[in-house]
Amino acid sequence: MDRLQKMYVCKITEAREQSAIKVQETTRKKTNEEHKASRKERKKKKRRREAHAKHTKPPLHSYFHKLEDKRCQSGSNKGRQTRRGLCKGYFYGTIRRRTRKKKEGRMKKIKAVARSKRRKRKKGECVR
């Protein structure tokens, strides 16, 4: 039991040391080169994001652009919103368009059900 306990304690201390080293690594100040590299990476990502969004964005007043940017870069679906073109946003009636689409989908479903019921009646099957 004694040997096992020693091993256990040894493992724990080792793990603690490792985590302390990790913390030091993460909390230490970045060197100039590292800082530059990370900024470059961020810029690259941003450029890629903007390239996706470019064809969906209409030429708007800069104030609206700011609002759009905020909306596109919040929440879990950052990139997806720009690609779906929601960034055209509330200023171009997309909400109305979107609700219309939803309505159309509902109507299609209702019509499909009605059609199938009609067919069943024609055949003389039980229609609920």
JSON list of C-alpha atoms in Angstrom, two decimals:
[
{"chain": "A", "resi": 1, "resn": "MET", "atom": "CA", "xyz": [0.00, 0.00, 0.00]},
{"chain": "A", "resi": 2, "resn": "ASP", "atom": "CA", "xyz": [2.84, 2.35, 0.90]},
{"chain": "A", "resi": 3, "resn": "ARG", "atom": "CA", "xyz": [4.49, 2.02, -2.51]},
{"chain": "A", "resi": 4, "resn": "LEU", "atom": "CA", "xyz": [1.16, 2.61, -4.24]},
{"chain": "A", "resi": 5, "resn": "GLN", "atom": "CA", "xyz": [0.54, 5.72, -2.17]},
{"chain": "A", "resi": 6, "resn": "LYS", "atom": "CA", "xyz": [4.00, 7.05, -3.01]},
{"chain": "A", "resi": 7, "resn": "MET", "atom": "CA", "xyz": [3.38, 6.44, -6.71]},
{"chain": "A", "resi": 8, "resn": "TYR", "atom": "CA", "xyz": [0.04, 8.18, -6.46]},
{"chain": "A", "resi": 9, "resn": "VAL", "atom": "CA", "xyz": [1.53, 11.22, -4.71]},
{"chain": "A", "resi": 10, "resn": "CYS", "atom": "CA", "xyz": [4.36, 11.32, -7.24]},
{"chain": "A", "resi": 11, "resn": "LYS", "atom": "CA", "xyz": [1.88, 11.29, -10.13]},
{"chain": "A", "resi": 12, "resn": "ILE", "atom": "CA", "xyz": [-0.17, 14.06, -8.57]},
{"chain": "A", "resi": 13, "resn": "THR", "atom": "CA", "xyz": [2.85, 16.30, -7.99]},
{"chain": "A", "resi": 14, "resn": "GLU", "atom": "CA", "xyz": [4.01, 15.65, -11.56]},
{"chain": "A", "resi": 15, "resn": "ALA", "atom": "CA", "xyz": [0.63, 16.62, -12.93]},
{"chain": "A", "resi": 16, "resn": "ARG", "atom": "CA", "xyz": [0.63, 19.77, -10.80]},
{"chain": "A", "resi": 17, "resn": "GLU", "atom": "CA", "xyz": [4.05, 20.76, -12.07]},
{"chain": "A", "resi": 18, "resn": "GLN", "atom": "CA", "xyz": [2.96, 20.18, -15.65]},
{"chain": "A", "resi": 19, "resn": "SER", "atom": "CA", "xyz": [-0.14, 22.33, -15.22]},
{"chain": "A", "resi": 20, "resn": "ALA", "atom": "CA", "xyz": [1.94, 25.07, -13.57]},
{"chain": "A", "resi": 21, "resn": "ILE", "atom": "CA", "xyz": [4.29, 25.07, -16.56]},
{"chain": "A", "resi": 22, "resn": "LYS", "atom": "CA", "xyz": [1.29, 25.25, -18.90]},
{"chain": "A", "resi": 23, "resn": "VAL", "atom": "CA", "xyz": [-0.13, 28.20, -16.97]},
{"chain": "A", "resi": 24, "resn": "GLN", "atom": "CA", "xyz": [3.21, 29.98, -17.14]},
{"chain": "A", "resi": 25, "resn": "GLU", "atom": "CA", "xyz": [3.34, 29.38, -20.89]},
{"chain": "A", "resi": 26, "resn": "THR", "atom": "CA", "xyz": [-0.12, 30.80, -21.46]},
{"chain": "A", "resi": 27, "resn": "THR", "atom": "CA", "xyz": [0.23, 33.76, -19.13]},
{"chain": "A", "resi": 28, "resn": "ARG", "atom": "CA", "xyz": [3.64, 34.91, -20.27]},
{"chain": "A", "resi": 29, "resn": "LYS", "atom": "CA", "xyz": [3.78, 37.96, -22.49]},
{"chain": "A", "resi": 30, "resn": "LYS", "atom": "CA", "xyz": [3.98, 37.25, -26.20]},
{"chain": "A", "resi": 31, "resn": "THR", "atom": "CA", "xyz": [7.14, 38.20, -28.01]},
{"chain": "A", "resi": 32, "resn": "ASN", "atom": "CA", "xyz": [6.85, 40.76, -30.76]},
{"chain": "A", "resi": 33, "resn": "GLU", "atom": "CA", "xyz": [7.09, 38.13, -33.49]},
{"chain": "A", "resi": 34, "resn": "GLU", "atom": "CA", "xyz": [4.42, 35.93, -31.93]},
{"chain": "A", "resi": 35, "resn": "HIS", "atom": "CA", "xyz": [2.13, 38.91, -31.56]},
{"chain": "A", "resi": 36, "resn": "LYS", "atom": "CA", "xyz": [2.65, 39.88, -35.19]},
{"chain": "A", "resi": 37, "resn": "ALA", "atom": "CA", "xyz": [2.03, 36.32, -36.35]},
{"chain": "A", "resi": 38, "resn": "SER", "atom": "CA", "xyz": [-1.23, 35.99, -34.42]},
{"chain": "A", "resi": 39, "resn": "ARG", "atom": "CA", "xyz": [-2.45, 39.34, -35.75]},
{"chain": "A", "resi": 40, "resn": "LYS", "atom": "CA", "xyz": [-1.55, 38.28, -39.27]},
{"chain": "A", "resi": 41, "resn": "GLU", "atom": "CA", "xyz": [-3.54, 35.09, -38.78]},
{"chain": "A", "resi": 42, "resn": "ARG", "atom": "CA", "xyz": [-6.54, 37.02, -37.51]},
{"chain": "A", "resi": 43, "resn": "LYS", "atom": "CA", "xyz": [-6.35, 39.38, -40.48]},
{"chain": "A", "resi": 44, "resn": "LYS", "atom": "CA", "xyz": [-6.22, 36.43, -42.86]},
{"chain": "A", "resi": 45, "resn": "LYS", "atom": "CA", "xyz": [-9.32, 34.91, -41.27]},
{"chain": "A", "resi": 46, "resn": "LYS", "atom": "CA", "xyz": [-11.10, 38.24, -41.43]},
{"chain": "A", "resi": 47, "resn": "ARG", "atom": "CA", "xyz": [-10.24, 38.65, -45.10]},
{"chain": "A", "resi": 48, "resn": "ARG", "atom": "CA", "xyz": [-11.56, 35.18, -45.84]},
{"chain": "A", "resi": 49, "resn": "ARG", "atom": "CA", "xyz": [-14.77, 35.98, -43.98]},
{"chain": "A", "resi": 50, "resn": "GLU", "atom": "CA", "xyz": [-15.22, 39.21, -45.88]},
{"chain": "A", "resi": 51, "resn": "ALA", "atom": "CA", "xyz": [-14.62, 37.50, -49.19]},
{"chain": "A", "resi": 52, "resn": "HIS", "atom": "CA", "xyz": [-17.53, 35.19, -48.39]},
{"chain": "A", "resi": 53, "resn": "ALA", "atom": "CA", "xyz": [-19.75, 38.08, -47.43]},
{"chain": "A", "resi": 54, "resn": "LYS", "atom": "CA", "xyz": [-18.78, 40.37, -50.28]},
{"chain": "A", "resi": 55, "resn": "HIS", "atom": "CA", "xyz": [-21.28, 39.17, -52.85]},
{"chain": "A", "resi": 56, "resn": "THR", "atom": "CA", "xyz": [-24.16, 39.30, -50.38]},
{"chain": "A", "resi": 57, "resn": "LYS", "atom": "CA", "xyz": [-23.53, 42.82, -49.16]},
{"chain": "A", "resi": 58, "resn": "PRO", "atom": "CA", "xyz": [-25.29, 45.68, -50.95]},
{"chain": "A", "resi": 59, "resn": "PRO", "atom": "CA", "xyz": [-23.68, 49.12, -51.04]},
{"chain": "A", "resi": 60, "resn": "LEU", "atom": "CA", "xyz": [-25.11, 50.66, -47.93]},
{"chain": "A", "resi": 61, "resn": "HIS", "atom": "CA", "xyz": [-24.55, 53.75, -45.88]},
{"chain": "A", "resi": 62, "resn": "SER", "atom": "CA", "xyz": [-21.58, 53.24, -43.58]},
{"chain": "A", "resi": 63, "resn": "TYR", "atom": "CA", "xyz": [-23.78, 53.37, -40.48]},
{"chain": "A", "resi": 64, "resn": "PHE", "atom": "CA", "xyz": [-25.76, 50.41, -41.74]},
{"chain": "A", "resi": 65, "resn": "HIS", "atom": "CA", "xyz": [-22.53, 48.65, -42.60]},
{"chain": "A", "resi": 66, "resn": "LYS", "atom": "CA", "xyz": [-21.45, 48.96, -39.00]},
{"chain": "A", "resi": 67, "resn": "LEU", "atom": "CA", "xyz": [-24.72, 47.51, -37.79]},
{"chain": "A", "resi": 68, "resn": "GLU", "atom": "CA", "xyz": [-24.45, 44.67, -40.27]},
{"chain": "A", "resi": 69, "resn": "ASP", "atom": "CA", "xyz": [-20.93, 43.84, -39.21]},
{"chain": "A", "resi": 70, "resn": "LYS", "atom": "CA", "xyz": [-22.06, 43.64, -35.62]},
{"chain": "A", "resi": 71, "resn": "ARG", "atom": "CA", "xyz": [-24.90, 41.32, -36.48]},
{"chain": "A", "resi": 72, "resn": "CYS", "atom": "CA", "xyz": [-22.79, 39.06, -38.65]},
{"chain": "A", "resi": 73, "resn": "GLN", "atom": "CA", "xyz": [-20.09, 38.64, -36.08]},
{"chain": "A", "resi": 74, "resn": "SER", "atom": "CA", "xyz": [-22.12, 37.69, -33.05]},
{"chain": "A", "resi": 75, "resn": "GLY", "atom": "CA", "xyz": [-23.34, 34.36, -31.83]},
{"chain": "A", "resi": 76, "resn": "SER", "atom": "CA", "xyz": [-22.40, 30.89, -32.83]},
{"chain": "A", "resi": 77, "resn": "ASN", "atom": "CA", "xyz": [-23.18, 31.14, -36.52]},
{"chain": "A", "resi": 78, "resn": "LYS", "atom": "CA", "xyz": [-20.80, 33.94, -37.42]},
{"chain": "A", "resi": 79, "resn": "GLY", "atom": "CA", "xyz": [-19.78, 32.85, -40.87]},
{"chain": "A", "resi": 80, "resn": "ARG", "atom": "CA", "xyz": [-23.02, 31.16, -41.74]},
{"chain": "A", "resi": 81, "resn": "GLN", "atom": "CA", "xyz": [-25.04, 34.34, -41.48]},
{"chain": "A", "resi": 82, "resn": "THR", "atom": "CA", "xyz": [-22.88, 36.15, -43.96]},
{"chain": "A", "resi": 83, "resn": "ARG", "atom": "CA", "xyz": [-23.00, 33.27, -46.40]},
{"chain": "A", "resi": 84, "resn": "ARG", "atom": "CA", "xyz": [-26.75, 32.97, -46.12]},
{"chain": "A", "resi": 85, "resn": "GLY", "atom": "CA", "xyz": [-26.98, 36.63, -46.97]},
{"chain": "A", "resi": 86, "resn": "LEU", "atom": "CA", "xyz": [-28.77, 37.67, -43.81]},
{"chain": "A", "resi": 87, "resn": "CYS", "atom": "CA", "xyz": [-26.33, 40.52, -43.68]},
{"chain": "A", "resi": 88, "resn": "LYS", "atom": "CA", "xyz": [-28.32, 42.25, -46.35]},
{"chain": "A", "resi": 89, "resn": "GLY", "atom": "CA", "xyz": [-30.42, 42.47, -43.37]},
{"chain": "A", "resi": 90, "resn": "TYR", "atom": "CA", "xyz": [-33.29, 44.34, -41.99]},
{"chain": "A", "resi": 91, "resn": "PHE", "atom": "CA", "xyz": [-32.84, 47.30, -44.28]},
{"chain": "A", "resi": 92, "resn": "TYR", "atom": "CA", "xyz": [-33.62, 45.42, -47.47]},
{"chain": "A", "resi": 93, "resn": "GLY", "atom": "CA", "xyz": [-36.82, 43.66, -46.50]},
{"chain": "A", "resi": 94, "resn": "THR", "atom": "CA", "xyz": [-35.27, 40.25, -46.07]},
{"chain": "A", "resi": 95, "resn": "ILE", "atom": "CA", "xyz": [-37.36, 39.64, -43.00]},
{"chain": "A", "resi": 96, "resn": "ARG", "atom": "CA", "xyz": [-40.46, 40.07, -45.09]},
{"chain": "A", "resi": 97, "resn": "ARG", "atom": "CA", "xyz": [-38.97, 37.84, -47.74]},
{"chain": "A", "resi": 98, "resn": "ARG", "atom": "CA", "xyz": [-38.07, 35.23, -45.18]},
{"chain": "A", "resi": 99, "resn": "THR", "atom": "CA", "xyz": [-41.55, 35.17, -43.63]},
{"chain": "A", "resi": 100, "resn": "ARG", "atom": "CA", "xyz": [-43.04, 34.89, -47.09]},
{"chain": "A", "resi": 101, "resn": "LYS", "atom": "CA", "xyz": [-40.84, 31.90, -47.80]},
{"chain": "A", "resi": 102, "resn": "LYS", "atom": "CA", "xyz": [-41.94, 30.26, -44.57]},
{"chain": "A", "resi": 103, "resn": "LYS", "atom": "CA", "xyz": [-45.56, 30.93, -45.43]},
{"chain": "A", "resi": 104, "resn": "GLU", "atom": "CA", "xyz": [-45.08, 29.45, -48.89]},
{"chain": "A", "resi": 105, "resn": "GLY", "atom": "CA", "xyz": [-43.58, 26.33, -47.34]},
{"chain": "A", "resi": 106, "resn": "ARG", "atom": "CA", "xyz": [-46.55, 25.96, -45.02]},
{"chain": "A", "resi": 107, "resn": "MET", "atom": "CA", "xyz": [-49.00, 26.45, -47.88]},
{"chain": "A", "resi": 108, "resn": "LYS", "atom": "CA", "xyz": [-47.19, 23.84, -49.95]},
{"chain": "A", "resi": 109, "resn": "LYS", "atom": "CA", "xyz": [-47.53, 21.32, -47.13]},
{"chain": "A", "resi": 110, "resn": "ILE", "atom": "CA", "xyz": [-51.22, 22.09, -46.66]},
{"chain": "A", "resi": 111, "resn": "LYS", "atom": "CA", "xyz": [-51.84, 21.78, -50.39]},
{"chain": "A", "resi": 112, "resn": "ALA", "atom": "CA", "xyz": [-49.96, 18.49, -50.54]},
{"chain": "A", "resi": 113, "resn": "VAL", "atom": "CA", "xyz": [-52.08, 17.04, -47.74]},
{"chain": "A", "resi": 114, "resn": "ALA", "atom": "CA", "xyz": [-55.26, 18.20, -49.45]},
{"chain": "A", "resi": 115, "resn": "ARG", "atom": "CA", "xyz": [-54.10, 16.64, -52.71]},
{"chain": "A", "resi": 116, "resn": "SER", "atom": "CA", "xyz": [-53.41, 13.28, -51.09]},
{"chain": "A", "resi": 117, "resn": "LYS", "atom": "CA", "xyz": [-56.81, 13.34, -49.36]},
{"chain": "A", "resi": 118, "resn": "ARG", "atom": "CA", "xyz": [-58.50, 14.06, -52.69]},
{"chain": "A", "resi": 119, "resn": "ARG", "atom": "CA", "xyz": [-56.74, 11.11, -54.28]},
{"chain": "A", "resi": 120, "resn": "LYS", "atom": "CA", "xyz": [-57.73, 8.83, -51.42]},
{"chain": "A", "resi": 121, "resn": "ARG", "atom": "CA", "xyz": [-61.37, 9.92, -51.68]},
{"chain": "A", "resi": 122, "resn": "LYS", "atom": "CA", "xyz": [-61.30, 9.23, -55.39]},
{"chain": "A", "resi": 123, "resn": "LYS", "atom": "CA", "xyz": [-60.02, 5.70, -54.75]},
{"chain": "A", "resi": 124, "resn": "GLY", "atom": "CA", "xyz": [-62.60, 5.23, -52.00]},
{"chain": "A", "resi": 125, "resn": "GLU", "atom": "CA", "xyz": [-60.06, 4.78, -49.22]},
{"chain": "A", "resi": 126, "resn": "CYS", "atom": "CA", "xyz": [-60.55, 5.90, -45.64]},
{"chain": "A", "resi": 127, "resn": "VAL", "atom": "CA", "xyz": [-59.67, 9.58, -45.29]},
{"chain": "A", "resi": 128, "resn": "ARG", "atom": "CA", "xyz": [-58.89, 11.03, -41.91]}
]
